[in-house]
CSV table of C-alpha atoms and ligand atoms in Angstrom, one decimal:
chain,number,residue,atom,x,y,z
W,1,MET,CA,97.7,-26.5,7.5
W,2,ILE,CA,99.4,-28.1,4.5
W,3,THR,CA,98.0,-31.2,2.9
W,4,ILE,CA,100.0,-33.0,0.3
W,5,ARG,CA,98.3,-35.9,-1.6
W,6,ASN,CA,99.8,-38.0,-4.4
W,7,LEU,CA,102.5,-35.4,-5.1
W,8,THR,CA,104.4,-36.4,-8.2
W,9,PHE,CA,107.2,-34.2,-9.6
W,10,LYS,CA,110.0,-34.7,-12.2
W,11,TYR,CA,112.9,-32.6,-13.1
W,12,ARG,CA,113.6,-32.9,-16.8
W,13,THR,CA,116.4,-35.4,-16.1
W,14,LYS,CA,115.3,-36.8,-12.8
W,15,ASP,CA,112.2,-38.3,-11.1
W,16,MET,CA,111.9,-36.6,-7.8
W,17,PHE,CA,108.6,-37.4,-6.1
W,18,ASP,CA,106.2,-40.3,-6.9
W,19,ASN,CA,102.9,-40.2,-5.0
W,20,VAL,CA,104.0,-38.6,-1.8
W,21,ASP,CA,101.5,-37.8,0.9
W,22,MET,CA,102.2,-35.5,3.9
W,23,ASP,CA,100.4,-33.6,6.5
W,24,ILE,CA,101.7,-30.5,8.1
W,25,GLU,CA,99.4,-29.9,11.0
W,26,LYS,CA,98.2,-26.6,12.2
W,27,GLY,CA,99.9,-25.2,15.3
W,28,LYS,CA,102.5,-27.9,15.3
W,29,ILE,CA,106.2,-28.0,14.5
W,30,THR,CA,106.9,-30.6,11.8
W,31,SER,CA,110.4,-31.4,10.7
W,32,ILE,CA,111.6,-33.0,7.5
W,33,ILE,CA,115.1,-34.4,7.5
W,34,GLY,CA,116.9,-36.2,4.8
W,35,PRO,CA,120.4,-36.4,3.4
W,36,ASN,CA,121.6,-33.9,0.8
W,37,GLY,CA,119.8,-34.4,-2.5
W,38,SER,CA,116.7,-36.1,-1.0
W,39,GLY,CA,114.4,-33.5,-2.3
W,40,LYS,CA,113.8,-31.2,0.6
W,41,SER,CA,114.5,-27.9,-1.2
W,42,THR,CA,112.5,-29.1,-4.2
W,43,LEU,CA,109.5,-29.6,-1.9
W,44,VAL,CA,109.9,-26.0,-0.5
W,45,LYS,CA,110.0,-24.6,-4.1
W,46,ILE,CA,106.9,-26.6,-4.9
W,47,LEU,CA,105.1,-25.2,-1.8
W,48,VAL,CA,105.9,-21.6,-2.7
W,49,GLY,CA,104.5,-22.1,-6.1
W,50,LEU,CA,107.7,-22.1,-8.1
W,51,TYR,CA,107.2,-25.5,-9.8
W,52,ARG,CA,104.3,-27.2,-11.4
W,53,TYR,CA,103.5,-30.5,-9.9
W,54,ASN,CA,101.0,-33.4,-10.2
W,55,GLY,CA,98.8,-34.3,-7.3
W,56,LYS,CA,97.0,-32.2,-4.8
W,57,ILE,CA,98.4,-29.6,-2.4
W,58,GLU,CA,96.3,-27.4,-0.1
W,59,ILE,CA,97.7,-24.7,2.0
W,60,ASN,CA,95.4,-23.3,4.7
W,61,ASN,CA,92.5,-24.9,2.8
W,62,ILE,CA,93.4,-23.2,-0.5
W,63,PRO,CA,94.4,-25.5,-3.4
W,64,LEU,CA,97.9,-24.5,-4.5
W,65,LEU,CA,97.5,-23.5,-8.2
W,66,LYS,CA,99.5,-21.4,-10.5
W,67,ASP,CA,97.0,-18.5,-10.6
W,68,ASN,CA,96.6,-18.1,-6.8
W,69,ARG,CA,100.2,-18.5,-5.6
W,70,LYS,CA,100.4,-14.8,-4.6
W,71,GLU,CA,97.4,-15.4,-2.3
W,72,ILE,CA,99.0,-18.6,-1.0
W,73,ARG,CA,102.3,-16.8,-0.3
W,74,LYS,CA,100.6,-14.4,2.1
W,75,ASN,CA,100.2,-17.4,4.4
W,76,ILE,CA,103.8,-18.4,4.2
W,77,GLY,CA,107.1,-17.1,5.4
W,78,VAL,CA,110.4,-18.8,4.2
W,79,VAL,CA,113.9,-18.6,5.6
W,80,PHE,CA,116.7,-20.3,3.7
W,81,THR,CA,120.2,-21.4,4.7
W,82,ASN,CA,122.2,-18.5,3.4
W,83,PRO,CA,120.7,-15.2,4.3
W,84,ASP,CA,123.2,-13.3,2.1
W,85,ASN,CA,121.4,-14.7,-1.0
W,86,GLN,CA,118.1,-13.3,0.3
W,87,PHE,CA,119.0,-9.7,1.1
W,88,VAL,CA,117.7,-7.2,-1.5
W,89,ALA,CA,118.3,-3.8,0.2
W,90,GLU,CA,121.0,-1.6,1.6
W,91,THR,CA,119.5,-1.4,5.1
W,92,VAL,CA,117.9,-4.0,7.3
W,93,MET,CA,114.8,-1.8,7.5
W,94,ASP,CA,114.4,-1.7,3.7
W,95,ASP,CA,115.0,-5.3,3.4
W,96,ILE,CA,112.3,-6.2,5.8
W,97,ALA,CA,110.0,-3.6,4.2
W,98,PHE,CA,110.4,-5.4,0.8
W,99,THR,CA,108.1,-8.3,1.7
W,100,LEU,CA,105.4,-5.8,2.7
W,101,GLU,CA,105.8,-3.5,-0.3
W,102,ASN,CA,105.3,-6.5,-2.5
W,103,MET,CA,102.0,-7.2,-0.7
W,104,ASN,CA,101.0,-3.5,-1.1
W,105,TYR,CA,100.9,-2.6,2.6
W,106,LYS,CA,100.5,1.1,3.3
W,107,LYS,CA,103.7,3.0,4.4
W,108,ILE,CA,102.4,3.7,7.8
W,109,ASP,CA,101.6,0.0,8.4
W,110,ILE,CA,105.0,-1.0,7.1
W,111,ARG,CA,106.7,1.1,9.7
W,112,LYS,CA,104.5,-0.3,12.4
W,113,LYS,CA,105.0,-3.9,11.4
W,114,ILE,CA,108.8,-3.5,11.1
W,115,GLU,CA,109.0,-1.9,14.5
W,116,GLU,CA,106.9,-4.7,16.0
W,117,VAL,CA,108.9,-7.6,14.5
W,118,SER,CA,112.3,-6.1,15.0
W,119,LYS,CA,111.7,-5.3,18.7
W,120,TYR,CA,110.4,-8.9,19.2
W,121,LEU,CA,113.5,-10.4,17.5
W,122,GLY,CA,116.0,-8.0,19.2
W,123,ILE,CA,117.2,-6.3,16.0
W,124,TYR,CA,115.5,-2.9,16.4
W,125,ASP,CA,119.0,-1.3,17.0
W,126,ILE,CA,120.4,-2.5,13.7
W,127,LEU,CA,117.6,-1.4,11.4
W,128,GLU,CA,119.9,1.2,9.8
W,129,CYS,CA,122.7,-1.3,9.2
W,130,ASN,CA,123.6,-2.9,5.9
W,131,PRO,CA,122.5,-6.5,6.3
W,132,HIS,CA,125.8,-7.8,4.7
W,133,ASP,CA,127.8,-6.2,7.5
W,134,LEU,CA,126.0,-8.2,10.3
W,135,ASN,CA,127.2,-11.4,12.0
W,136,SER,CA,125.6,-14.7,11.1
W,137,ASN,CA,123.2,-14.7,14.0
W,138,GLN,CA,121.9,-11.2,13.2
W,139,LYS,CA,121.7,-12.0,9.5
W,140,GLN,CA,119.5,-15.0,10.3
W,141,LEU,CA,117.4,-12.9,12.6
W,142,VAL,CA,116.9,-10.4,9.8
W,143,SER,CA,115.8,-13.2,7.4
W,144,LEU,CA,113.5,-14.4,10.1
W,145,ALA,CA,112.0,-10.9,10.5
W,146,SER,CA,111.4,-10.7,6.7
W,147,ALA,CA,109.7,-14.0,6.8
W,148,LEU,CA,107.5,-13.1,9.8
W,149,VAL,CA,106.7,-9.5,9.2
W,150,HIS,CA,103.4,-10.1,7.3
W,151,ASP,CA,102.1,-12.5,10.0
W,152,PRO,CA,102.2,-15.7,8.0
W,153,LYS,CA,100.3,-18.7,9.3
W,154,ILE,CA,103.2,-21.0,8.5
W,155,LEU,CA,106.9,-20.5,8.7
W,156,ILE,CA,109.1,-22.7,6.5
W,157,LEU,CA,112.8,-23.0,7.4
W,158,ASP,CA,114.9,-24.6,4.7
W,159,GLU,CA,118.2,-25.5,6.5
W,160,ALA,CA,117.9,-22.1,8.1
W,161,LEU,CA,119.8,-23.2,11.2
W,162,THR,CA,122.6,-25.0,9.4
W,163,MET,CA,125.1,-22.1,9.3
W,164,LEU,CA,124.7,-21.0,12.9
W,165,ASP,CA,127.0,-22.0,15.8
W,166,PRO,CA,125.3,-24.1,18.6
W,167,TYR,CA,124.8,-21.0,20.8
W,168,ASP,CA,123.0,-19.0,18.2
W,169,LYS,CA,121.1,-22.0,17.0
W,170,GLU,CA,119.8,-22.5,20.6
W,171,LYS,CA,118.7,-18.9,20.8
W,172,ILE,CA,116.8,-19.2,17.5
W,173,LEU,CA,115.2,-22.5,18.5
W,174,LYS,CA,113.9,-20.8,21.6
W,175,ILE,CA,112.3,-18.1,19.5
W,176,LEU,CA,110.8,-20.6,17.2
W,177,LYS,CA,109.3,-22.6,20.1
W,178,GLU,CA,107.8,-19.4,21.5
W,179,LEU,CA,106.3,-18.4,18.1
W,180,ASN,CA,104.9,-21.9,17.9
W,181,SER,CA,103.3,-21.6,21.3
W,182,LYS,CA,101.6,-18.4,20.0
W,183,GLY,CA,100.0,-20.4,17.2
W,184,LEU,CA,102.5,-20.3,14.3
W,185,THR,CA,102.8,-23.6,12.3
W,186,ILE,CA,106.4,-24.4,11.6
W,187,LEU,CA,107.9,-26.6,8.9
W,188,ASN,CA,111.5,-27.1,9.8
W,189,ILE,CA,113.7,-28.7,7.1
W,190,SER,CA,117.2,-29.9,7.8
W,191,HIS,CA,119.8,-32.5,7.0
W,192,ASP,CA,120.8,-32.4,10.7
W,193,ILE,CA,118.9,-34.6,13.1
W,194,GLU,CA,119.9,-32.3,16.0
W,195,ASP,CA,117.5,-29.7,14.5
W,196,THR,CA,114.5,-32.0,15.1
W,197,LEU,CA,114.4,-31.9,18.9
W,198,ILE,CA,111.7,-29.2,18.9
W,199,SER,CA,109.4,-31.1,16.6
W,200,ASP,CA,106.0,-32.6,17.2
W,201,LYS,CA,106.3,-34.7,14.1
W,202,ILE,CA,109.2,-35.8,11.9
W,203,TYR,CA,109.3,-37.0,8.3
W,204,VAL,CA,112.5,-38.7,7.1
W,205,LEU,CA,113.0,-38.3,3.4
W,206,ASP,CA,115.4,-40.3,1.2
W,207,LYS,CA,115.7,-40.0,-2.6
W,208,GLY,CA,112.2,-38.4,-2.7
W,209,LYS,CA,110.5,-41.0,-0.6
W,210,ILE,CA,109.2,-40.8,3.0
W,211,VAL,CA,111.1,-43.7,4.6
W,212,LEU,CA,110.1,-43.0,8.2
W,213,SER,CA,107.5,-40.7,9.9
W,214,GLY,CA,105.9,-40.2,13.3
W,215,THR,CA,106.3,-38.3,16.6
W,216,LYS,CA,109.9,-37.7,17.5
W,217,GLU,CA,109.7,-40.5,20.1
W,218,GLU,CA,108.6,-42.9,17.4
W,219,VAL,CA,111.3,-41.8,14.9
W,220,TYR,CA,114.2,-41.8,17.4
W,221,LYS,CA,113.2,-45.4,18.3
W,222,GLU,CA,114.2,-46.5,14.8
W,223,GLU,CA,117.9,-46.3,15.4
W,224,ASP,CA,118.8,-48.9,12.9
W,225,LYS,CA,116.8,-47.3,10.1
W,226,LEU,CA,118.3,-43.9,10.9
W,227,HIS,CA,121.8,-45.3,10.9
W,228,LYS,CA,121.3,-46.8,7.5
W,229,LEU,CA,120.5,-43.3,6.3
W,230,GLY,CA,123.6,-41.9,7.9
W,231,PHE,CA,121.8,-40.4,11.0
W,232,GLU,CA,123.0,-40.8,14.6
W,233,LEU,CA,120.5,-40.2,17.4
W,234,PRO,CA,120.5,-36.6,18.6
W,235,PHE,CA,123.0,-36.0,21.4
W,236,MET,CA,120.3,-35.4,24.0
W,237,VAL,CA,118.5,-38.7,23.2
W,238,GLU,CA,121.8,-40.6,23.2
W,239,LEU,CA,122.7,-39.0,26.6
W,240,SER,CA,119.2,-39.7,28.0
W,241,ASN,CA,119.4,-43.4,27.0
W,242,ARG,CA,122.7,-43.8,28.8
W,243,LEU,CA,121.5,-42.0,31.9
W,244,MET,CA,118.3,-44.1,31.9
W,245,PHE,CA,120.4,-47.2,31.8
W,246,TYR,CA,122.0,-46.1,35.1
W,247,ASP,CA,118.5,-45.2,36.5
W,248,LEU,CA,119.6,-41.6,36.8
W,249,ILE,CA,116.6,-40.3,34.8
W,250,GLU,CA,113.3,-41.9,34.0
W,251,HIS,CA,112.6,-40.7,30.4
W,252,VAL,CA,114.2,-38.9,27.5
W,253,ILE,CA,115.0,-35.3,28.2
W,254,TYR,CA,115.3,-33.1,25.1
W,255,ASP,CA,116.3,-29.8,26.8
W,256,MET,CA,119.8,-29.4,28.3
W,257,GLU,CA,118.7,-26.9,30.9
W,258,GLU,CA,116.0,-29.3,32.1
W,259,MET,CA,118.6,-32.1,32.1
W,260,VAL,CA,121.0,-30.1,34.3
W,261,ASP,CA,118.1,-29.2,36.7
W,262,ILE,CA,117.1,-32.8,37.2
W,263,LEU,CA,120.6,-34.2,37.6
W,264,TRP,CA,121.4,-31.4,40.0
W,265,LYS,CA,118.6,-32.5,42.3
U,301,LIG,P1,117.9,-31.3,-0.8
U,301,LIG,O1,117.4,-30.0,-0.5
U,301,LIG,O2,117.3,-32.4,0.0
U,301,LIG,O3,119.4,-31.4,-0.6
U,301,LIG,P2,117.2,-30.8,-3.5
U,301,LIG,O4,115.7,-30.7,-3.5
U,301,LIG,O5,118.0,-29.6,-3.6
U,301,LIG,O6,117.6,-31.8,-2.3
U,301,LIG,O7,117.6,-31.7,-4.8
U,301,LIG,C1,117.0,-33.0,-5.0
U,301,LIG,C2,117.6,-33.7,-6.2
U,301,LIG,O8,117.2,-33.0,-7.4
U,301,LIG,C3,119.1,-33.6,-6.3
U,301,LIG,O9,119.6,-34.8,-6.9
U,301,LIG,C4,119.4,-32.4,-7.2
U,301,LIG,O10,120.6,-32.7,-7.9
U,301,LIG,C5,118.2,-32.5,-8.1
U,301,LIG,N1,117.9,-31.1,-8.6
U,301,LIG,C6,117.7,-30.0,-7.9
U,301,LIG,N2,117.4,-29.0,-8.6
U,301,LIG,C7,117.4,-29.4,-9.9
U,301,LIG,C8,117.1,-28.8,-11.2
U,301,LIG,N3,116.8,-27.5,-11.3
U,301,LIG,N4,117.2,-29.6,-12.3
U,301,LIG,C9,117.5,-30.9,-12.2
U,301,LIG,N5,117.7,-31.6,-11.0
U,301,LIG,C10,117.7,-30.8,-9.9
U,302,LIG,MG1,118.3,-28.2,0.3
């Protein structure tokens, strides 16, 4: 879905990327993790066409160039860490409508699309509220609705789960998994390794370089390398490893409910 080849990018005062290659596969959940300052948000800004870069990027088989970034953005939905910085309107309804108005949707279609997405995400009842008055989970769902309302092919989350408490995070992860099973490609970016449990593939970024990549099984095996970058193994992996040591389970279990089920038996 996204192919990145020889990506090179410099800020005026700083070399950021030097010949980076990456593949975000269609229909998969890919995570990029890295410490603060490793270049994750810079990459997102490049992907939505905000920065000029050297190298080759294709999104849904369209080369990412300055003059077609509007076309490219139709394929993408983005959610950032702090939804408050993204709200543009006085009501949730108008806020979600904003994406579609920018894409010249007809009024009647806008209404239909908002109804659809807000019912799906469970925020239909708060469409008339001011987004700033909502709790953090609702805010993040509104941001997600704005990112999804135009049916993008790929959803990019830039630390979108960071501000949520574990319970809300779990709920949103479930929604993401379900959207993915319906065909949405997801690029999930985080500095927290716990957020990578739902991924098919993980890239670990450090100072603009990919230092580790592979399936989550492959990446979680590299405990030493992860430690050096300041990452512990995700809790469920750590727990599984210990339980396997005592022969209580046979393989790593990523889902807490599944773990409880198996131990209960
Ligand atoms: P991350 O999202 O992984 O925390 P960023 O992509 O935000 O990292 O930043 C990567 C590096 O680039 C950091 O060292 C940051 O200070 C620097 N940086 C970010 N934005 C700019 C900018 N507009 N000009 C110069 N340097 C920047
Ligand atoms: Mg960032």
